Amino acid sequence: METLVLIAVIVLAIGVGMYWIHLLNAQHDARITAHHFSEPLPRPPGLPDDTGRRAHHTDADR
């Protein structure tokens, strides 16, 4: 009998935890949706169009 009660308590705790995580995820998704991200910053004058690492590699680097 005690084993069944223990199993029921564990299953109930898992269910409550799953529901709580679901509510937190929904709240987080709503916060992300409501937040307005700013536009990307313009590129400073004088910089080339591609400043990534790939733009600086040459065949001698390989």
Coordinates of N, CA and C in Angstrom, one line a residue:
M1 N 0.8 -1.2 0.0 CA 0.0 0.0 0.0 C 0.9 1.3 0.0
E2 N 1.9 1.2 0.8 CA 2.8 2.4 0.9 C 3.5 2.6 -0.4
T3 N 3.8 1.6 -1.1 CA 4.5 1.7 -2.4 C 3.6 2.3 -3.4
L4 N 2.3 2.0 -3.4 CA 1.3 2.6 -4.3 C 1.2 4.1 -4.0
V5 N 1.1 4.5 -2.8 CA 1.0 5.9 -2.4 C 2.3 6.6 -2.8
L6 N 3.5 6.0 -2.7 CA 4.7 6.6 -3.1 C 4.7 6.8 -4.6
I7 N 4.3 5.8 -5.3 CA 4.3 5.9 -6.8 C 3.3 7.0 -7.2
A8 N 2.1 7.1 -6.6 CA 1.2 8.1 -6.9 C 1.7 9.5 -6.6
V9 N 2.4 9.7 -5.5 CA 3.0 11.0 -5.2 C 4.1 11.4 -6.2
I10 N 4.9 10.4 -6.6 CA 5.9 10.7 -7.6 C 5.3 11.1 -8.9
V11 N 4.3 10.4 -9.4 CA 3.6 10.7 -10.6 C 2.9 12.0 -10.5
L12 N 2.3 12.4 -9.4 CA 1.7 13.6 -9.2 C 2.7 14.8 -9.2
A13 N 3.9 14.6 -8.6 CA 4.9 15.6 -8.6 C 5.5 15.8 -10.0
I14 N 5.6 14.7 -10.7 CA 6.1 14.9 -12.1 C 5.0 15.7 -12.9
G15 N 3.8 15.3 -12.8 CA 2.7 16.1 -13.5 C 2.7 17.5 -13.1
V16 N 2.8 17.9 -11.9 CA 2.8 19.3 -11.4 C 4.0 20.0 -12.0
G17 N 5.2 19.3 -12.0 CA 6.4 19.9 -12.6 C 6.3 20.2 -14.1
M18 N 5.7 19.2 -14.8 CA 5.5 19.4 -16.2 C 4.5 20.6 -16.5
Y19 N 3.5 20.7 -15.7 CA 2.5 21.8 -15.9 C 3.2 23.1 -15.6
W20 N 4.0 23.2 -14.5 CA 4.7 24.4 -14.1 C 5.7 24.8 -15.2
I21 N 6.4 23.9 -15.8 CA 7.3 24.2 -16.9 C 6.6 24.7 -18.1
H22 N 5.4 24.1 -18.4 CA 4.6 24.5 -19.5 C 4.2 26.0 -19.3
L23 N 3.7 26.3 -18.1 CA 3.3 27.7 -17.8 C 4.4 28.7 -18.0
L24 N 5.6 28.3 -17.5 CA 6.8 29.2 -17.6 C 7.2 29.4 -19.0
N25 N 7.1 28.3 -19.8 CA 7.5 28.5 -21.2 C 6.5 29.3 -22.0
A26 N 5.2 29.2 -21.7 CA 4.2 30.1 -22.3 C 4.4 31.5 -21.9
Q27 N 4.8 31.8 -20.7 CA 5.0 33.1 -20.2 C 6.2 33.7 -20.9
H28 N 7.3 32.9 -21.0 CA 8.5 33.3 -21.7 C 8.2 33.6 -23.2
D29 N 7.4 32.8 -23.8 CA 7.1 33.0 -25.2 C 6.3 34.3 -25.4
A30 N 5.4 34.6 -24.5 CA 4.6 35.8 -24.6 C 5.5 37.0 -24.4
R31 N 6.5 36.9 -23.5 CA 7.4 38.0 -23.2 C 8.3 38.3 -24.5
I32 N 8.7 37.2 -25.1 CA 9.5 37.4 -26.3 C 8.7 38.0 -27.4
T33 N 7.5 37.6 -27.6 CA 6.6 38.1 -28.6 C 6.3 39.6 -28.4
A34 N 6.1 40.0 -27.1 CA 5.8 41.4 -26.8 C 7.0 42.3 -26.9
H35 N 8.2 41.8 -26.8 CA 9.4 42.7 -26.9 C 9.7 43.1 -28.3
H36 N 9.9 44.4 -28.5 CA 10.3 44.9 -29.8 C 11.8 45.1 -29.9
F37 N 12.4 44.2 -30.7 CA 13.9 44.4 -30.8 C 14.2 45.6 -31.7
S38 N 15.3 46.3 -31.4 CA 15.6 47.4 -32.2 C 16.2 47.0 -33.6
E39 N 16.2 47.9 -34.5 CA 16.8 47.6 -35.8 C 18.3 47.4 -35.7
P40 N 18.9 46.7 -36.5 CA 20.4 46.5 -36.4 C 21.1 47.9 -36.7
L41 N 22.2 48.0 -36.0 CA 23.0 49.2 -36.1 C 23.5 49.4 -37.5
P42 N 23.6 50.6 -38.1 CA 24.1 50.8 -39.4 C 25.6 50.5 -39.4
R43 N 26.2 50.1 -40.5 CA 27.6 49.9 -40.6 C 28.3 51.2 -40.6
P44 N 29.4 51.4 -39.8 CA 30.1 52.7 -39.8 C 30.7 52.9 -41.2
P45 N 30.8 54.2 -41.5 CA 31.4 54.5 -42.8 C 32.9 54.1 -42.9
G46 N 33.3 53.7 -44.1 CA 34.7 53.3 -44.2 C 35.0 51.8 -44.1
L47 N 34.0 51.0 -43.5 CA 34.2 49.6 -43.4 C 33.8 48.9 -44.6
P48 N 34.5 47.8 -45.0 CA 34.0 47.0 -46.1 C 32.6 46.4 -45.8
D49 N 32.0 45.9 -46.9 CA 30.7 45.3 -46.7 C 30.7 44.0 -45.8
D50 N 31.8 43.2 -46.0 CA 31.8 41.9 -45.3 C 33.0 42.0 -44.3
T51 N 32.8 42.1 -43.0 CA 33.9 42.1 -42.1 C 34.0 40.8 -41.3
G52 N 33.3 39.7 -41.8 CA 33.3 38.4 -41.1 C 34.7 37.8 -41.3
R53 N 34.9 36.7 -40.5 CA 36.2 36.0 -40.6 C 36.5 35.4 -41.9
R54 N 35.4 35.0 -42.6 CA 35.6 34.3 -43.9 C 36.1 35.3 -45.0
A55 N 35.8 36.6 -44.8 CA 36.3 37.6 -45.8 C 37.8 37.8 -45.7
H56 N 38.4 37.4 -44.6 CA 39.8 37.7 -44.4 C 40.7 36.5 -44.7
H57 N 40.1 35.3 -45.0 CA 40.9 34.1 -45.3 C 41.3 34.1 -46.7
T58 N 42.6 33.7 -47.0 CA 43.1 33.5 -48.3 C 43.5 32.1 -48.5
D59 N 43.9 31.7 -49.7 CA 44.3 30.3 -49.9 C 45.6 30.0 -49.1
A60 N 46.4 31.0 -48.8 CA 47.6 30.7 -48.0 C 47.3 30.3 -46.6
D61 N 46.2 30.7 -46.1 CA 45.8 30.4 -44.7 C 45.5 29.0 -44.5
R62 N 45.1 28.3 -45.5 CA 44.7 26.9 -45.4 C 45.7 25.9 -45.4

